[in-house]
mmCIF file of C-alpha atoms in Angstrom:
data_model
loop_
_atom_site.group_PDB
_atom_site.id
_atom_site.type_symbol
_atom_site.label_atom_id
_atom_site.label_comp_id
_atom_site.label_asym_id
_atom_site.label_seq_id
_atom_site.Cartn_x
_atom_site.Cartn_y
_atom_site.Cartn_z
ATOM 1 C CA UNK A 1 2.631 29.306 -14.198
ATOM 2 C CA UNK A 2 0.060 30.581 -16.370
ATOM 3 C CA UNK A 3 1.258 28.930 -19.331
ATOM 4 C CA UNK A 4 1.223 25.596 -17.633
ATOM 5 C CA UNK A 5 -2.548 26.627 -16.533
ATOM 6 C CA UNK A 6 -3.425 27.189 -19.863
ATOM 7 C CA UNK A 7 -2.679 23.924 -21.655
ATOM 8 C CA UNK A 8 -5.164 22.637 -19.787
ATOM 9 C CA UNK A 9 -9.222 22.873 -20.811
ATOM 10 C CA UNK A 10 -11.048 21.024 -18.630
ATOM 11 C CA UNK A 11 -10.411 21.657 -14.628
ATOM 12 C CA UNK A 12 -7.554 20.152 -12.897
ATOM 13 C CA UNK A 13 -7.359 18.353 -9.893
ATOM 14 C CA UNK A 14 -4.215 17.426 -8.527
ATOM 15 C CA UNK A 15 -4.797 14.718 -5.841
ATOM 16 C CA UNK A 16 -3.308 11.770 -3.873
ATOM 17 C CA UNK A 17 -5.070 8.537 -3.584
ATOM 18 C CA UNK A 18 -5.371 8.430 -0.039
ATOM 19 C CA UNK A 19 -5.296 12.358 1.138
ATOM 20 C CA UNK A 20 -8.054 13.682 3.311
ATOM 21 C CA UNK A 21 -7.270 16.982 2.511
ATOM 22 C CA UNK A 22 -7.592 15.854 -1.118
ATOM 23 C CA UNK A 23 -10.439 13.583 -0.501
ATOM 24 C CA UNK A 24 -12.434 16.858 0.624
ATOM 25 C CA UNK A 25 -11.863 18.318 -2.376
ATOM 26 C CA UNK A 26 -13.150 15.101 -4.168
ATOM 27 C CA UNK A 27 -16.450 15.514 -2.227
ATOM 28 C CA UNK A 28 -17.509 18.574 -3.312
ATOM 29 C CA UNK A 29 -16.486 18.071 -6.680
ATOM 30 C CA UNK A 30 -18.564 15.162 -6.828
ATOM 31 C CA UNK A 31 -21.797 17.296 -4.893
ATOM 32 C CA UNK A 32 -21.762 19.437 -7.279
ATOM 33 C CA UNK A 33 -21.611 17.147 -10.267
ATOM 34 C CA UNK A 34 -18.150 19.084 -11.673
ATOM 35 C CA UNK A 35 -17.093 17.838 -14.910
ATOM 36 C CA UNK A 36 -13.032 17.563 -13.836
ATOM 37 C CA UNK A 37 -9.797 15.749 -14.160
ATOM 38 C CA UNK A 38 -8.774 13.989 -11.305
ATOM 39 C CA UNK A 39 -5.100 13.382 -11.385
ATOM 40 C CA UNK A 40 -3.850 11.571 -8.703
ATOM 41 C CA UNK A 41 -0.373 11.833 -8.060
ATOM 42 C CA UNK A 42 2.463 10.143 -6.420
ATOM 43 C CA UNK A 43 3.891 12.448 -3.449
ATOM 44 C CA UNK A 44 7.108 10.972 -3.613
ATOM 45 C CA UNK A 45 7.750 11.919 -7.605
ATOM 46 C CA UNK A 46 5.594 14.625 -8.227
ATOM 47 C CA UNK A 47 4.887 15.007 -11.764
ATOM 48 C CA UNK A 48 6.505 18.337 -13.424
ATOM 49 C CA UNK A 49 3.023 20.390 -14.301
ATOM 50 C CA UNK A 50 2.098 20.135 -10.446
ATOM 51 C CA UNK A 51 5.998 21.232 -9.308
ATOM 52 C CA UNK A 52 5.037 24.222 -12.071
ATOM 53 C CA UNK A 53 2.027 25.207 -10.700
ATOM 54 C CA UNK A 54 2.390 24.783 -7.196
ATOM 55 C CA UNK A 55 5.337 26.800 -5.167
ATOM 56 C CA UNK A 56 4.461 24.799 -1.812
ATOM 57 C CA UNK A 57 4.020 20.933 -4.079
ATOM 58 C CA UNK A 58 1.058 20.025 -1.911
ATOM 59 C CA UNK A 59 -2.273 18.708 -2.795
ATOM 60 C CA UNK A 60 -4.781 19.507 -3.685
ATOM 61 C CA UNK A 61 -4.136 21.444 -6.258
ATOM 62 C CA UNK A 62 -6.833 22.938 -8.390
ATOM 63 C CA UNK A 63 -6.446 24.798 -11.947
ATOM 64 C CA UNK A 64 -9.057 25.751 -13.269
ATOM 65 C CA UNK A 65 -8.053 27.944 -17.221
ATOM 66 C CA UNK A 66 -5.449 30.634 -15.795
ATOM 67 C CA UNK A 67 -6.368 30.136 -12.246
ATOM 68 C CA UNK A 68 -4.050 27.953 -9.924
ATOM 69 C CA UNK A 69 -5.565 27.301 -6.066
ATOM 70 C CA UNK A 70 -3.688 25.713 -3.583
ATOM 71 C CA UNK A 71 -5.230 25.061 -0.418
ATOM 72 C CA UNK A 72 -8.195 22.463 0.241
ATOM 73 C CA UNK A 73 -10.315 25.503 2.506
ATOM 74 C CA UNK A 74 -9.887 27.757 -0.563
ATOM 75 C CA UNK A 75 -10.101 25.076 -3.619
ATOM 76 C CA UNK A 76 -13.508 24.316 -2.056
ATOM 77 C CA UNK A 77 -15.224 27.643 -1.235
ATOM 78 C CA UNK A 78 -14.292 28.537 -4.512
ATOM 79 C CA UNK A 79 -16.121 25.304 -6.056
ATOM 80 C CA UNK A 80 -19.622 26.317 -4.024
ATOM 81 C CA UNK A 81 -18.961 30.087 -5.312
ATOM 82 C CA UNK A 82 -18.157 29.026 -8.768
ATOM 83 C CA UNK A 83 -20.774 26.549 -9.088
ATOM 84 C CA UNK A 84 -23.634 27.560 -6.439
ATOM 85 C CA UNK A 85 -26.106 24.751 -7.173
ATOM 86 C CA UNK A 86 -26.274 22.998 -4.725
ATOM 87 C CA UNK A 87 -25.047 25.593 -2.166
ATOM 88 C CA UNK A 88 -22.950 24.534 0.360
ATOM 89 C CA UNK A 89 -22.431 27.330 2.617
ATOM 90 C CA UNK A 90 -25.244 29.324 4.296
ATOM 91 C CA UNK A 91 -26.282 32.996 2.032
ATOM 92 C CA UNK A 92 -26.404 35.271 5.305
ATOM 93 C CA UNK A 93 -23.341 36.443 6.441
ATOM 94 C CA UNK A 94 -23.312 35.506 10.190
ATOM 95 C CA UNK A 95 -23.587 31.959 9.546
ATOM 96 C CA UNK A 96 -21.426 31.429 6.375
ATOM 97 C CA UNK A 97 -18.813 32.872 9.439
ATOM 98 C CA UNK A 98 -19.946 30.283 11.964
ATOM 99 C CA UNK A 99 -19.425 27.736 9.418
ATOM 100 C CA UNK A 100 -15.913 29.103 8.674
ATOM 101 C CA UNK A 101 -15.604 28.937 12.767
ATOM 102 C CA UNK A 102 -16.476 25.204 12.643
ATOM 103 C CA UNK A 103 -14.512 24.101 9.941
ATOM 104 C CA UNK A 104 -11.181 26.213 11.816
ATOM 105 C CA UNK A 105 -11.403 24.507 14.427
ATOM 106 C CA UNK A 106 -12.272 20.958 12.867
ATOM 107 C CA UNK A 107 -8.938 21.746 11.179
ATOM 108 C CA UNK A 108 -7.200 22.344 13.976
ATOM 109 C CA UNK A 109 -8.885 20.388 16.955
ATOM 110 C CA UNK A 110 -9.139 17.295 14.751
ATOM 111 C CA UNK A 111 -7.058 17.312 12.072
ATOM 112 C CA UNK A 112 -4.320 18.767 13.935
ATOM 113 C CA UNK A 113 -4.459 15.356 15.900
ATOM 114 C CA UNK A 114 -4.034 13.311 12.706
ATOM 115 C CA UNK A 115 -0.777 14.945 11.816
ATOM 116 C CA UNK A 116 0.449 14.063 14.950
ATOM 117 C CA UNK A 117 -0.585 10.607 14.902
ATOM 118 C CA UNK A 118 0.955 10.638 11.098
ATOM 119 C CA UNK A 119 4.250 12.538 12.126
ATOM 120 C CA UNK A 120 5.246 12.154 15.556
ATOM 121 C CA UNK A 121 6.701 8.971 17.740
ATOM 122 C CA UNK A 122 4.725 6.333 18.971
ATOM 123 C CA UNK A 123 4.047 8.115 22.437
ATOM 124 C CA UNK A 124 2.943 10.985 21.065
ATOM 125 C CA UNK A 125 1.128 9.677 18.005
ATOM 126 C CA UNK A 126 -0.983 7.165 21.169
ATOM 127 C CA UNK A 127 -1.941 10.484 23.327
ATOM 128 C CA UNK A 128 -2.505 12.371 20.255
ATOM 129 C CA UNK A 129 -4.937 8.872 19.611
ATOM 130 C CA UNK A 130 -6.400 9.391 22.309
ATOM 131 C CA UNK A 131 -7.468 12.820 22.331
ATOM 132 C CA UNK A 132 -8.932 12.100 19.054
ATOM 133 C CA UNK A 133 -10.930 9.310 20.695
ATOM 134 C CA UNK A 134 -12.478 11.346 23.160
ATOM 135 C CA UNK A 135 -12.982 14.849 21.334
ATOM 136 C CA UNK A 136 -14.970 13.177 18.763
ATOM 137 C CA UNK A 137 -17.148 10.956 21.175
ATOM 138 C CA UNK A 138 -17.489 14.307 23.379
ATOM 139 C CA UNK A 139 -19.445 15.690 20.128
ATOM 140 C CA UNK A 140 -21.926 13.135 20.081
ATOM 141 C CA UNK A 141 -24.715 15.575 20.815
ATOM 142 C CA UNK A 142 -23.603 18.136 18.429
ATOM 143 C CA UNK A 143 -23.989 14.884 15.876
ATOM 144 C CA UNK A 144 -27.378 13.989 16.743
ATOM 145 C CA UNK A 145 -28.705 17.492 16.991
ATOM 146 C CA UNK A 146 -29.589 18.159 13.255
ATOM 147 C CA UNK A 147 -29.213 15.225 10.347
ATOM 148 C CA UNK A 148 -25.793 17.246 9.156
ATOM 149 C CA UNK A 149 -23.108 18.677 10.975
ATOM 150 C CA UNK A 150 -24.685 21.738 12.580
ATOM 151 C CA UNK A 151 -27.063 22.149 9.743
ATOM 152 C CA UNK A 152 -30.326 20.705 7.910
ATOM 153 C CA UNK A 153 -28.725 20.552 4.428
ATOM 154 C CA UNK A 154 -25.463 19.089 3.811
ATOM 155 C CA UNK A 155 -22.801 21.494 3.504
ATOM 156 C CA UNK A 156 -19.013 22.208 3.385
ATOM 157 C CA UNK A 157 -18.601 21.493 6.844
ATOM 158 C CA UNK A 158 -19.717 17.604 5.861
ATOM 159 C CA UNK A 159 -17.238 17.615 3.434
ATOM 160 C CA UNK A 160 -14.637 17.981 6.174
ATOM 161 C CA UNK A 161 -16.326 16.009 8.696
ATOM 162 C CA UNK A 162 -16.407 12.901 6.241
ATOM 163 C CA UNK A 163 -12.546 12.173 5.216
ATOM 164 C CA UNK A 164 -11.646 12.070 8.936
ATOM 165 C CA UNK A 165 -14.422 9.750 10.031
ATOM 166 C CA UNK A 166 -13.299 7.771 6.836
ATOM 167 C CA UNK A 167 -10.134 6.767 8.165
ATOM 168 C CA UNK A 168 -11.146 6.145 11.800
ATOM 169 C CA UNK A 169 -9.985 2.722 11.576
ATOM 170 C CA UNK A 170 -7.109 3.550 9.953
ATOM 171 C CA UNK A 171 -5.785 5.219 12.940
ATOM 172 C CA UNK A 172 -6.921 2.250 15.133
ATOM 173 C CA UNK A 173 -9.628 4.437 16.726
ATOM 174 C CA UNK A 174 -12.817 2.940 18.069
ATOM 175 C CA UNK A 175 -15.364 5.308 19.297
ATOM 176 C CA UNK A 176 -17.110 4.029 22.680
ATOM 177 C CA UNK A 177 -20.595 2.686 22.332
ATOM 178 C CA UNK A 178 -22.052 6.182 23.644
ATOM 179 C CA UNK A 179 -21.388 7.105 20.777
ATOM 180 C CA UNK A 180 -23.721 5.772 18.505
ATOM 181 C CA UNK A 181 -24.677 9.227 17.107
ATOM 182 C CA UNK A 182 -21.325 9.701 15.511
ATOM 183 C CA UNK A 183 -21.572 6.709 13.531
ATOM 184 C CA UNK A 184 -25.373 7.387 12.192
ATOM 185 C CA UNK A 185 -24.383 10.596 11.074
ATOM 186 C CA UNK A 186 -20.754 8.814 9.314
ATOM 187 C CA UNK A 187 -22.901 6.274 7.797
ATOM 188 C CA UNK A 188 -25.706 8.620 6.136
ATOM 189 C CA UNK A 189 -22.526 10.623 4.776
ATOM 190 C CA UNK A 190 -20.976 7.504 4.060
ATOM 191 C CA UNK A 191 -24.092 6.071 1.527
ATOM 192 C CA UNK A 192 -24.431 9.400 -0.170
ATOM 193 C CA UNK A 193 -23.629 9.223 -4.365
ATOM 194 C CA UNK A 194 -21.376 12.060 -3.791
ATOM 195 C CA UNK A 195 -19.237 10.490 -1.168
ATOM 196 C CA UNK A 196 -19.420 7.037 -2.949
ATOM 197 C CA UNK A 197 -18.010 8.619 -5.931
ATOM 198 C CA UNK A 198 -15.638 10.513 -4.073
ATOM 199 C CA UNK A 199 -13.480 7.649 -3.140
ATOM 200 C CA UNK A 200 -10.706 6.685 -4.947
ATOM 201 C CA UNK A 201 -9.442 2.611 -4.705
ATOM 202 C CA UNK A 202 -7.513 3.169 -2.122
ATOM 203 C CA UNK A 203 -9.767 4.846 -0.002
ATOM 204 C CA UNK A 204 -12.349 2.221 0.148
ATOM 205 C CA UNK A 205 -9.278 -0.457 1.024
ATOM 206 C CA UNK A 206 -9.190 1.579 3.747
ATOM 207 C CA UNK A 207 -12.674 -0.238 5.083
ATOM 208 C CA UNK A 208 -12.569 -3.447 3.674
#
């Protein structure tokens, strides 16, 4: 593995076109003004350095000289540690942990619902819809409380927010009108250089 790592001096990410998980990664990347190489790959003939590197052959994966990181949570606390301008997590201790909190359970409350919708039979994949639907337009207030998710600044937390909102459509999911806060907040997101330079082609077919 190391050897693999090593042949490569500039930082590595592996990526697909269209991966939220991925796309997250993207986003802070692009925050932070990272000088990287994006490689997005094809998940269905995964190129050899990435099969190398990677015991579990998921994206994102980041390398970075000898280091190899796996995991979109961990490839992107590491970016705001390794490169703390901007910061991107609170510096106090009981709210870098409420911001861990949040993105948990946007991981699993929202995310969670994706897979389904991406893995499961139609029934399941329209409840799972559904609850997607009406979790996120429950939030509204939590969106319209502060200009960023639960902060002032734009943090981490954004960068996980943004991917899902991102695909909405995708899924066929249209927020009701009460929810009007949800979309403000996507759309500021949305027109920040960061996120604009984020996307990859296939990502902004997914809003044409």
């Amino acid at each position: 593995m190391a050897v693999v790592a090593n042949r490569r001096s500039v930082m590595t990410l592996f990526s697909s076109a269209s991966c939220p998980y991925s796309h997250r990664a993207r986003i802070v990347l692009a925050e932070k003004g990272i000088t990287v190489e994006v490689v997005n790959v094809d998940l269905d003939n995964l190129p050899e350095d990435l099969i190398d590197l990677n015991p579990y052959q998921t994206v994102p994966t980041l390398v970075d000289r000898e280091l190899v990181l796996y995991d979109s949570h961990v490839i992107m606390e590491y970016l705001d540690e390794r490169f703390p301008h901007p910061p991107l997590m609170p510096v106090d201790p009981v709210s870098r942990a409420k911001a861990r909190l949040a993105m948990y359970r946007i991981d699993q409350d929202w995310y969670g619902l994706l897979r389904d919708i991406d893995t499961k039979g139609e029934k399941a994949a329209a409840k799972a819809r559904k609850m997607l639907r009406d979790s996120i337009a429950s939030s509204a207030e939590v969106f319209a409380a502060m200009p960023f998710f639960l902060s002032e600044e734009f943090s981490l937390i954004d960068c996980y927010v943004a991917p899902l909102l991102w695909r909405l459509p995708v899924y066929k999911i249209d927020l009701p009108k009460q929810s009007k806060a949800v979309w403000d907040y996507a759309e500021r997101i949305f027109a920040r250089d960061s996120f604009q330079q984020s996307l990859t082609d296939a990502e902004r077919e997914m809003r044409d």
